Amino acid sequence: MSISQKEIQTLARLSRLEFSEEEQEKFIPDFEEIIAFADRINGEVVGDTSSIKEVAARTIAWEDLREDEVTDSLPNEKITSNVEAQDGYFPVRRVVK
Amino acid sequence: MKYQLVSGLETHVELATKTKIFCGCTTAFGGEPNTHCCPVCTGQPGALPILNKKVVEYAIRAGLATHCTINTTTHLDRKNYCYPDLPKAYQISQFDKPLCEHGYVELESGKRIGITRIHIEEDAGKLVHESGYTLIDYNRGGVPLIEIVSEPDISSPEEAKEYVEKLQLIMRYIGVSDCKMQEGSMRCDVNISVMPEGSKEFGTRTEIKNMNSISYIDKAMRYEYERQCEVLNDGGKIVQATLRYDEKTGETSVMRTKEDAQDYRYFPEPDILTVVIPESKVEEIKSQLPELPLEKLNRYIDELKINPATARLLYKYKKVCDFVEKVISLGASVKNAVNLTTGVLYSKLPTEEDKENFALPVTAEETAKLIKLADEGKINITLAQQTLSKMAEEGNPVSAYIKEEDLAGVDDSELEEICKQAIENNPAAAADFKGGKEKAIFALYGFVKKATQGKADIKKADAILKKLILG
Ligand SMILES: [Zn+2]
């Protein structure tokens, strides 16, 4: 399967990453290789899945859902311990103009 | 050319559970920033979400109350997008297997607005924009929401307004949300397109995001309808876009167009197992559904014989209905219970919100006691009104205002004497009444009321007056 430069650009945008033209072109063979590998897994390892009705083998029963009972939250210092909190908030670069 | 408006609404409703959708953090409104948070709702690596049972239950309730079918095998999906209000860079939502599908909300006209689906999802955090940076509070992050998606069945701003009001009322009746638009516990995205009148083919649509008041929805729809008509009449084309509504200017502006439309790359949420809901559970929830707004309205009109206009004044407020029904069940007459509530008590509750909250210091028990005195003719209706008014302000029981001796009323011979005086003092009224002018007797009632300070039983006075005049 071939990958276009436009698809690379879309993926980069969705991942919030920026690449030069040359970098984008370099990715094309890489991506093709990755997809070929996934195709191989699909075809040879997983094989024909048409007989499998639903992948919902793993289910949770009603009783095992969580009851609506409040448990303690973490203190603010702990929740924000990985950042330089401002008045208890997580600060990031301004996201609106 | 004349164009027909075509609109569908996506309504987000915050569920009134105690805890968040995937963790035990409280959903309480407010609180210091980032104090209602844990590793799960802040998306720390390795934290595992566990679905809140009540969220599923409430969503099923909402689905049943809007005539949806319930998918008893349902799963959650990841909706990927990158914005700081989402700590995980994805929102856990539902994509291809929503919990509820194919329902409707019925308008007064009998027209049904189709409900495409209702799904459960988590709310995002709150952003505060300061100069140079944005501050994030994740207290709202992970609060459970249902998103109710309507069919494009709405064809006027009036219908949109009624649809939102009906939805709000239903959600409040079934107790799954307080639906307070000003606090953000209910908000709407409005899809709008226009097509030539009589056409069957929808035009290109735009979507106005995050409307938090019914009057803004109305204004924004009117503005956007006019704008689209103008573009088409000028030979232009509608560009598919997401819009925001500016409350100050009353205009819509473009947030993003189709070119930079989001690609959410939905996929099944691997951290949460597929939920299997027993049919018996759905049946149980169904059997516990309270009377719905439209059912109540019809019962008030058909069974309690309340006139339709008054019944409408009552059924919009769940707490008022509960109050009136209790007063009636304690033996008060329907007529007086309803009239005193919409007359006296509503005058103390000027706003919609006041009536919705119905926080008066008066109990149904005391109100019923008072009304029964009026029903039995022991006090007249004016005194009942005045007393209820004081009770609603001061919170005292009936006995604080009406003493046993007042209830003795006016004895019969005394009442007859007063009636005689009424006729003597109003000879013209008495003559008019004798001559067939029935309303003339009101002047005589007035005299009797005044002379007895409202204690006389007017029914009795009426009989005496008629006997005296007509012989
Ligand atoms: Zn949490």
XYZ file of C-alpha atoms and ligand atoms in Angstrom:
569
model
C 0.000 0.000 0.000
C 1.345 3.417 -0.885
C 1.245 6.458 1.343
C 0.999 10.002 0.033
C 2.787 12.992 1.378
C -0.638 14.522 2.109
C -1.450 11.629 4.456
C 1.846 12.162 6.240
C 0.943 15.823 6.656
C -2.487 14.944 8.070
C -0.957 12.553 10.592
C 1.621 15.146 11.577
C -1.087 17.769 12.088
C -3.211 15.408 14.204
C -0.153 14.577 16.311
C 0.722 18.256 16.646
C 4.122 17.639 15.057
C 5.961 19.667 12.484
C 8.234 18.193 9.786
C 10.174 19.652 6.903
C 9.420 18.580 3.311
C 12.495 16.319 3.289
C 11.527 14.684 6.577
C 8.018 14.079 5.263
C 9.391 12.354 2.168
C 11.697 10.210 4.260
C 8.690 8.994 6.240
C 6.933 7.606 3.167
C 8.977 4.407 2.815
C 8.962 3.984 6.626
C 5.204 4.136 6.784
C 4.807 1.791 3.837
C 6.987 -0.705 5.621
C 4.963 -0.411 8.838
C 1.679 -0.916 7.007
C 3.057 -3.867 5.073
C 4.033 -5.414 8.382
C 0.552 -4.880 9.837
C -0.955 -6.375 6.677
C 1.235 -9.420 7.135
C 0.036 -9.874 10.691
C -3.550 -9.532 9.538
C -3.114 -12.001 6.713
C -0.780 -14.641 8.063
C -0.992 -14.520 11.831
C -4.577 -13.498 12.535
C -5.922 -15.054 9.344
C -9.580 -15.152 8.398
C -11.723 -13.528 11.103
C -15.038 -13.617 9.238
C -16.342 -16.426 11.445
C -15.822 -14.380 14.618
C -19.021 -12.496 15.325
C -17.947 -9.901 17.820
C -14.728 -9.017 19.587
C -16.820 -8.471 22.690
C -15.602 -11.573 24.445
C -14.402 -9.414 27.304
C -17.461 -8.018 29.003
C -18.279 -6.539 32.362
C -21.402 -7.538 34.226
C -23.826 -5.016 35.688
C -22.866 -5.931 39.269
C -19.219 -5.209 38.568
C -19.755 -1.598 37.550
C -18.678 0.983 40.105
C -21.202 2.102 42.734
C -21.781 5.864 42.838
C -19.931 6.443 46.123
C -17.535 9.334 46.637
C -13.936 8.463 47.426
C -11.189 10.885 48.414
C -9.590 12.941 45.677
C -5.890 13.758 45.865
C -4.748 16.995 47.488
C -4.022 19.776 45.022
C -0.247 19.743 45.772
C -0.100 16.107 44.796
C -2.170 16.430 41.621
C -0.100 19.392 40.440
C 3.259 18.105 41.724
C 4.640 17.645 38.200
C 4.105 21.275 37.218
C 4.739 24.780 38.487
C 1.118 25.268 39.549
C -0.366 28.755 39.525
C -2.945 29.253 42.266
C -3.657 25.541 42.080
C -4.136 25.567 38.290
C -2.148 23.780 35.598
C -0.649 26.509 33.430
C -0.055 26.041 29.676
C 0.842 28.377 26.857
C -2.208 30.470 25.995
C -4.409 28.454 23.624
C -6.696 31.190 22.329
C -5.745 34.396 20.558
C -36.931 32.563 -2.995
C -38.518 31.394 0.270
C -36.430 28.996 2.286
C -37.374 26.406 4.854
C -35.260 26.159 8.014
C -33.944 22.686 8.844
C -32.366 22.177 12.240
C -31.181 19.472 14.593
C -29.807 19.881 18.096
C -27.051 18.146 20.008
C -27.764 18.646 23.666
C -25.266 17.945 26.424
C -26.782 17.217 29.798
C -24.679 16.822 32.922
C -25.865 13.881 35.009
C -26.624 14.422 38.688
C -24.493 11.563 39.985
C -22.454 12.006 43.141
C -19.218 10.879 41.513
C -17.500 11.236 38.168
C -18.043 8.799 35.317
C -14.827 6.783 35.752
C -13.591 7.561 39.279
C -14.914 8.280 42.773
C -14.109 12.011 42.722
C -17.017 14.245 43.655
C -19.006 16.068 40.969
C -19.850 18.927 43.370
C -20.017 22.281 41.591
C -17.195 24.729 42.298
C -14.442 23.880 44.771
C -10.866 25.138 44.673
C -9.184 24.372 41.321
C -7.906 20.817 40.914
C -9.152 19.559 44.272
C -11.795 17.156 42.870
C -9.175 15.197 40.968
C -7.342 11.887 41.080
C -4.978 9.946 38.788
C -7.935 8.651 36.717
C -9.608 11.954 35.897
C -6.300 13.703 35.257
C -5.188 10.938 32.898
C -2.074 9.778 34.764
C -0.285 6.896 33.064
C -1.497 3.535 34.283
C -4.693 4.797 35.900
C -7.690 2.639 35.031
C -11.191 4.036 34.557
C -14.127 2.067 36.016
C -17.567 2.963 34.712
C -20.051 4.393 37.235
C -23.185 2.212 37.363
C -25.422 5.197 38.106
C -24.302 6.901 34.889
C -25.548 3.941 32.871
C -28.746 3.829 34.899
C -29.453 7.558 34.445
C -28.707 7.413 30.734
C -31.092 4.462 30.347
C -33.721 6.433 32.274
C -33.230 9.380 29.897
C -33.492 7.029 26.936
C -36.687 5.375 28.149
C -38.283 8.731 28.965
C -37.654 9.819 25.365
C -38.986 6.545 23.902
C -35.576 5.205 22.828
C -34.567 1.608 22.431
C -31.759 0.583 24.767
C -28.686 -1.218 23.460
C -28.063 -3.678 26.233
C -24.607 -4.478 24.896
C -22.712 -1.262 24.658
C -19.113 -0.087 24.723
C -17.169 3.138 24.986
C -14.850 4.665 22.415
C -11.932 7.032 22.403
C -12.472 10.315 20.639
C -9.008 11.710 19.992
C -8.328 15.400 19.986
C -5.586 17.537 21.327
C -6.659 20.383 23.574
C -5.545 21.172 27.124
C -9.043 20.702 28.587
C -8.546 16.962 27.974
C -5.641 15.618 30.053
C -5.511 12.312 28.138
C -5.705 13.986 24.692
C -8.832 11.899 24.127
C -12.338 11.933 25.486
C -13.995 8.672 26.443
C -17.323 8.751 24.619
C -19.467 6.428 22.514
C -19.280 6.201 18.747
C -20.938 3.298 16.971
C -22.887 1.696 19.819
C -24.640 4.442 21.787
C -26.601 3.327 24.824
C -29.926 4.652 23.484
C -31.289 5.107 19.950
C -34.390 5.956 17.920
C -36.557 7.943 20.315
C -38.570 11.123 20.149
C -39.802 14.113 22.113
C -43.390 15.147 21.461
C -44.290 18.823 21.094
C -47.639 20.332 22.096
C -48.725 20.295 18.455
C -48.299 16.524 18.447
C -45.251 16.798 16.180
C -42.451 14.480 17.195
C -38.821 15.545 17.135
C -36.817 12.386 16.564
C -33.959 11.451 18.888
C -31.216 9.817 16.859
C -29.172 8.692 19.835
C -28.195 9.309 23.426
C -24.687 8.404 24.475
C -22.605 8.756 27.626
C -19.274 10.567 27.816
C -16.990 12.519 30.113
C -16.922 16.290 30.428
C -13.710 18.241 29.837
C -11.867 20.539 32.242
C -12.325 24.275 32.504
C -9.891 26.705 30.921
C -9.203 30.210 32.185
C -7.364 32.391 29.706
C -4.943 34.888 31.219
C -2.516 37.117 29.398
C 0.179 34.925 27.896
C -1.046 31.629 29.338
C -4.060 29.430 29.927
C -4.904 27.949 33.322
C -6.571 24.556 33.620
C -8.918 23.274 36.305
C -9.821 19.580 35.945
C -12.570 19.549 38.585
C -15.193 19.280 35.798
C -13.070 16.802 33.880
C -14.693 13.384 34.043
C -18.105 14.617 35.176
C -20.659 12.420 33.389
C -22.607 13.793 30.443
C -25.212 12.434 28.113
C -25.314 13.819 24.604
C -28.801 13.790 23.116
C -28.715 14.065 19.337
C -31.940 15.006 17.589
C -32.983 14.337 14.013
C -33.107 17.401 11.732
C -36.838 17.596 12.451
C -36.870 21.123 13.843
C -38.232 23.666 11.387
C -38.464 26.918 13.370
C -36.847 28.711 16.309
C -40.144 28.225 18.179
C -39.904 24.463 17.751
C -36.273 24.525 18.888
C -37.265 26.440 22.001
C -40.099 24.064 22.791
C -37.914 21.031 22.140
C -35.224 22.260 24.548
C -37.815 23.169 27.190
C -39.492 19.782 26.887
C -36.174 17.980 27.108
C -35.237 20.028 30.152
C -38.553 19.235 31.800
C -38.276 15.507 31.097
C -34.732 15.328 32.501
C -35.799 17.188 35.627
C -38.882 15.005 36.123
C -36.854 11.808 35.946
C -34.229 13.322 38.244
C -31.149 12.743 36.085
C -30.106 16.414 35.836
C -31.081 19.863 37.025
C -30.493 21.107 33.444
C -29.393 24.578 34.507
C -28.276 26.214 31.311
C -26.730 29.229 33.050
C -24.518 26.901 35.133
C -23.609 24.826 32.121
C -25.336 21.612 33.175
C -27.251 21.760 29.875
C -25.868 23.182 26.632
C -26.695 22.829 22.963
C -24.963 22.718 19.617
C -27.381 23.837 16.919
C -27.168 22.539 13.333
C -28.818 24.742 10.751
C -29.387 24.527 7.018
C -31.988 25.943 4.668
C -33.675 24.493 1.586
C -36.146 25.938 -0.901
C -39.667 25.596 0.492
C -41.210 22.285 -0.493
C -37.809 20.776 -1.302
C -36.779 17.393 0.054
C -33.062 17.913 -0.255
C -31.228 19.457 2.687
C -28.814 22.310 2.098
C -25.265 22.563 3.425
C -25.363 22.961 7.184
C -23.498 25.001 9.707
C -23.195 24.235 13.387
C -23.369 26.821 16.158
C -21.444 25.521 19.157
C -22.101 25.681 22.876
C -25.315 27.637 23.304
C -26.134 28.087 26.977
C -29.486 29.854 26.947
C -32.794 29.248 25.222
C -33.128 32.882 24.195
C -29.661 32.820 22.579
C -30.587 29.662 20.694
C -33.634 31.486 19.394
C -31.679 34.597 18.392
C -28.759 32.698 16.890
C -31.101 30.526 14.813
C -32.943 33.535 13.444
C -29.668 35.276 12.618
C -28.138 32.226 10.954
C -31.320 31.488 8.973
C -31.396 35.046 7.614
C -27.686 34.923 6.845
C -27.963 31.665 4.901
C -31.020 32.883 2.963
C -29.152 36.052 2.057
C -26.076 34.162 0.853
C -28.224 31.894 -1.347
C -30.369 34.744 -2.687
C -27.190 36.573 -3.650
C -26.181 33.515 -5.672
C -23.598 32.385 -3.113
C -22.952 29.006 -1.520
C -23.137 27.993 2.130
C -19.761 26.864 3.413
C -19.946 23.996 5.862
C -18.520 25.393 9.086
C -18.550 25.396 12.839
C -19.697 28.757 14.177
C -19.704 30.576 17.435
C -22.451 32.946 18.482
C -21.487 36.308 19.902
C -24.022 37.196 22.574
C -23.111 40.891 22.444
C -23.396 41.476 18.695
C -26.050 38.786 18.112
C -24.018 37.503 15.149
C -22.378 34.211 14.270
C -18.729 33.928 13.236
C -16.639 31.079 11.868
C -14.629 28.941 14.317
C -13.428 26.445 11.723
C -14.417 25.302 8.246
C -14.638 21.827 6.766
C -11.011 21.931 5.572
C -9.736 21.923 9.122
C -12.516 19.703 10.406
C -11.487 17.428 13.252
C -10.513 13.851 12.574
C -11.323 12.158 15.829
C -9.962 8.713 14.924
C -12.499 6.928 17.112
C -11.610 3.452 18.296
C -13.024 1.168 21.017
C -11.775 2.143 24.469
C -9.475 -0.701 25.504
C -9.490 0.214 29.209
C -13.227 -0.364 29.638
C -14.892 -3.688 28.983
C -18.045 -3.996 26.926
C -21.002 -3.494 29.237
C -23.758 -6.077 29.231
C -26.960 -4.759 30.776
C -29.500 -7.392 31.845
C -32.922 -6.950 30.208
C -34.400 -7.244 33.691
C -32.449 -4.152 34.739
C -33.906 -2.149 31.857
C -37.383 -3.367 32.809
C -36.767 -2.403 36.424
C -35.679 1.123 35.453
C -38.721 1.403 33.185
C -41.099 0.353 35.945
C -39.605 2.979 38.256
C -39.978 5.861 35.799
C -42.109 8.596 37.338
C -45.050 10.209 35.580
C -43.654 12.180 32.636
C -44.473 15.863 32.001
C -46.979 15.309 29.214
C -48.736 12.557 31.187
C -48.993 14.845 34.189
C -50.359 17.716 32.126
C -53.026 15.475 30.628
C -53.960 14.049 34.018
C -54.293 17.545 35.494
C -56.619 18.563 32.684
C -58.612 15.344 32.246
C -58.812 13.924 35.765
C -58.307 16.838 38.133
C -60.319 19.118 35.800
C -57.812 21.924 36.151
C -58.220 24.369 33.285
C -55.483 23.900 30.663
C -53.888 27.321 31.107
C -53.514 26.811 34.862
C -52.370 23.208 34.446
C -49.568 24.535 32.217
C -48.528 27.003 34.914
C -48.090 24.097 37.299
C -46.603 21.187 35.347
C -43.473 23.079 34.320
C -42.200 22.959 37.886
C -41.735 19.531 39.380
C -41.477 20.735 42.988
C -44.625 22.835 42.673
C -46.482 19.790 41.342
C -45.243 17.656 44.215
C -46.440 20.332 46.647
C -49.898 20.797 45.125
C -50.438 17.052 44.810
C -49.545 16.576 48.454
C -51.922 19.375 49.527
C -54.694 17.702 47.547
C -53.881 14.258 48.906
C -54.230 15.705 52.431
C -57.842 16.525 51.677
C -57.786 20.062 50.270
C -60.002 20.805 47.277
C -58.266 20.807 43.898
C -59.700 24.193 43.001
C -58.479 26.032 46.084
C -55.150 24.192 46.201
C -54.398 25.123 42.599
C -55.701 28.691 42.747
C -53.938 29.572 45.982
C -50.680 28.129 44.663
C -50.708 29.913 41.314
C -52.199 33.040 42.882
C -50.613 33.584 46.270
C -47.463 31.456 46.185
C -46.440 32.312 42.609
C -46.531 36.013 43.533
C -43.654 35.210 45.923
C -41.765 33.392 43.162
C -41.296 35.913 40.363
C -38.644 34.134 38.266
C -38.646 30.793 36.496
C -35.801 29.734 38.738
C -37.716 30.695 41.887
C -40.620 28.507 40.815
C -38.248 25.726 39.784
C -36.588 25.761 43.217
C -39.847 26.388 45.115
C -38.028 27.311 48.309
C -40.843 28.789 50.428
C -40.999 28.125 54.175
C -44.524 26.763 53.910
C -45.396 23.088 54.217
C -47.995 21.120 52.300
C -49.488 19.992 55.626
C -50.166 23.517 56.914
C -51.380 24.682 53.511
C -53.816 21.778 53.384
C -55.114 22.666 56.873
C -55.711 26.246 55.778
C -57.400 25.316 52.534
C -59.686 22.847 54.257
C -60.919 25.681 56.495
C -61.788 27.615 53.344
C -63.312 24.538 51.694
C -65.577 24.029 54.691
C -66.644 27.668 54.712
C -65.054 28.309 58.126
C -63.010 31.133 56.661
C -63.604 32.942 53.423
C -61.230 32.779 50.490
C -59.832 36.288 50.983
C -58.741 35.440 54.508
C -57.259 32.169 53.241
C -55.246 34.092 50.641
C -53.998 36.629 53.152
C -53.066 33.922 55.628
C -51.228 31.805 53.072
C -49.334 34.884 51.967
C -48.137 35.468 55.544
C -47.354 31.770 56.031
C -45.208 31.788 52.897
C -43.297 34.814 54.152
C -42.963 33.993 57.816
C -43.019 30.212 57.816
C -45.469 29.958 60.743
C -48.274 27.390 60.988
C -51.926 28.251 60.339
C -52.573 28.410 64.093
C -50.319 31.470 64.359
C -52.775 33.461 62.269
C -56.170 31.910 62.706
C -57.427 31.299 66.256
C -60.129 28.883 67.306
C -62.465 31.758 68.133
C -62.107 33.132 64.600
C -63.273 29.820 63.259
C -66.546 30.013 65.103
C -67.324 32.459 62.368
C -70.422 34.547 62.809
C -73.421 32.937 64.392
C -76.553 32.591 62.350
C -78.723 35.217 64.008
C -75.893 37.737 63.902
C -75.333 36.958 60.217
C -79.010 37.459 59.467
C -78.882 40.855 61.214
C -75.841 41.877 59.118
C -77.570 40.750 55.938
C -80.558 42.911 56.785
C -78.227 45.867 57.265
C -76.558 45.081 53.921
C -79.888 45.385 52.159
C -80.865 48.533 54.019
C -77.574 50.180 53.128
C -77.691 49.075 49.482
C -81.321 49.373 48.444
C -80.432 49.865 44.769
C -78.365 46.668 44.637
C -81.089 44.703 46.338
C -83.667 46.049 43.909
C -81.462 45.277 40.913
C -80.968 41.728 42.120
C -84.689 41.297 42.587
C -85.123 42.639 39.063
C -82.918 39.852 37.695
C -79.468 41.426 37.742
C -77.642 38.548 39.392
C -74.335 40.329 39.749
C -75.889 43.029 41.908
C -75.643 40.660 44.887
C -71.843 41.098 44.974
C -72.287 44.557 46.483
C -74.191 42.904 49.346
C -71.495 40.215 49.800
C -68.984 43.065 50.065
C -70.942 44.686 52.879
C -71.219 41.402 54.779
C -67.487 40.650 54.408
C -66.562 44.079 55.637
C -68.945 44.029 58.554
C -67.668 40.616 59.722
C -63.999 41.253 58.926
C -64.031 38.398 56.484
C -65.243 35.834 58.996
C -68.704 35.269 57.550
C -69.424 32.204 55.448
C -70.440 33.786 52.178
C -72.389 30.711 51.085
C -74.579 31.059 54.129
C -74.867 34.834 53.669
C -75.886 34.229 50.072
C -78.753 32.016 51.145
C -79.920 34.496 53.758
C -79.696 37.470 51.383
C -81.681 35.664 48.710
C -84.311 34.639 51.224
C -84.603 38.233 52.477
C -84.780 39.806 49.025
C -86.812 37.256 47.131
C -88.962 36.288 50.077
Zn -10.959 11.422 39.773
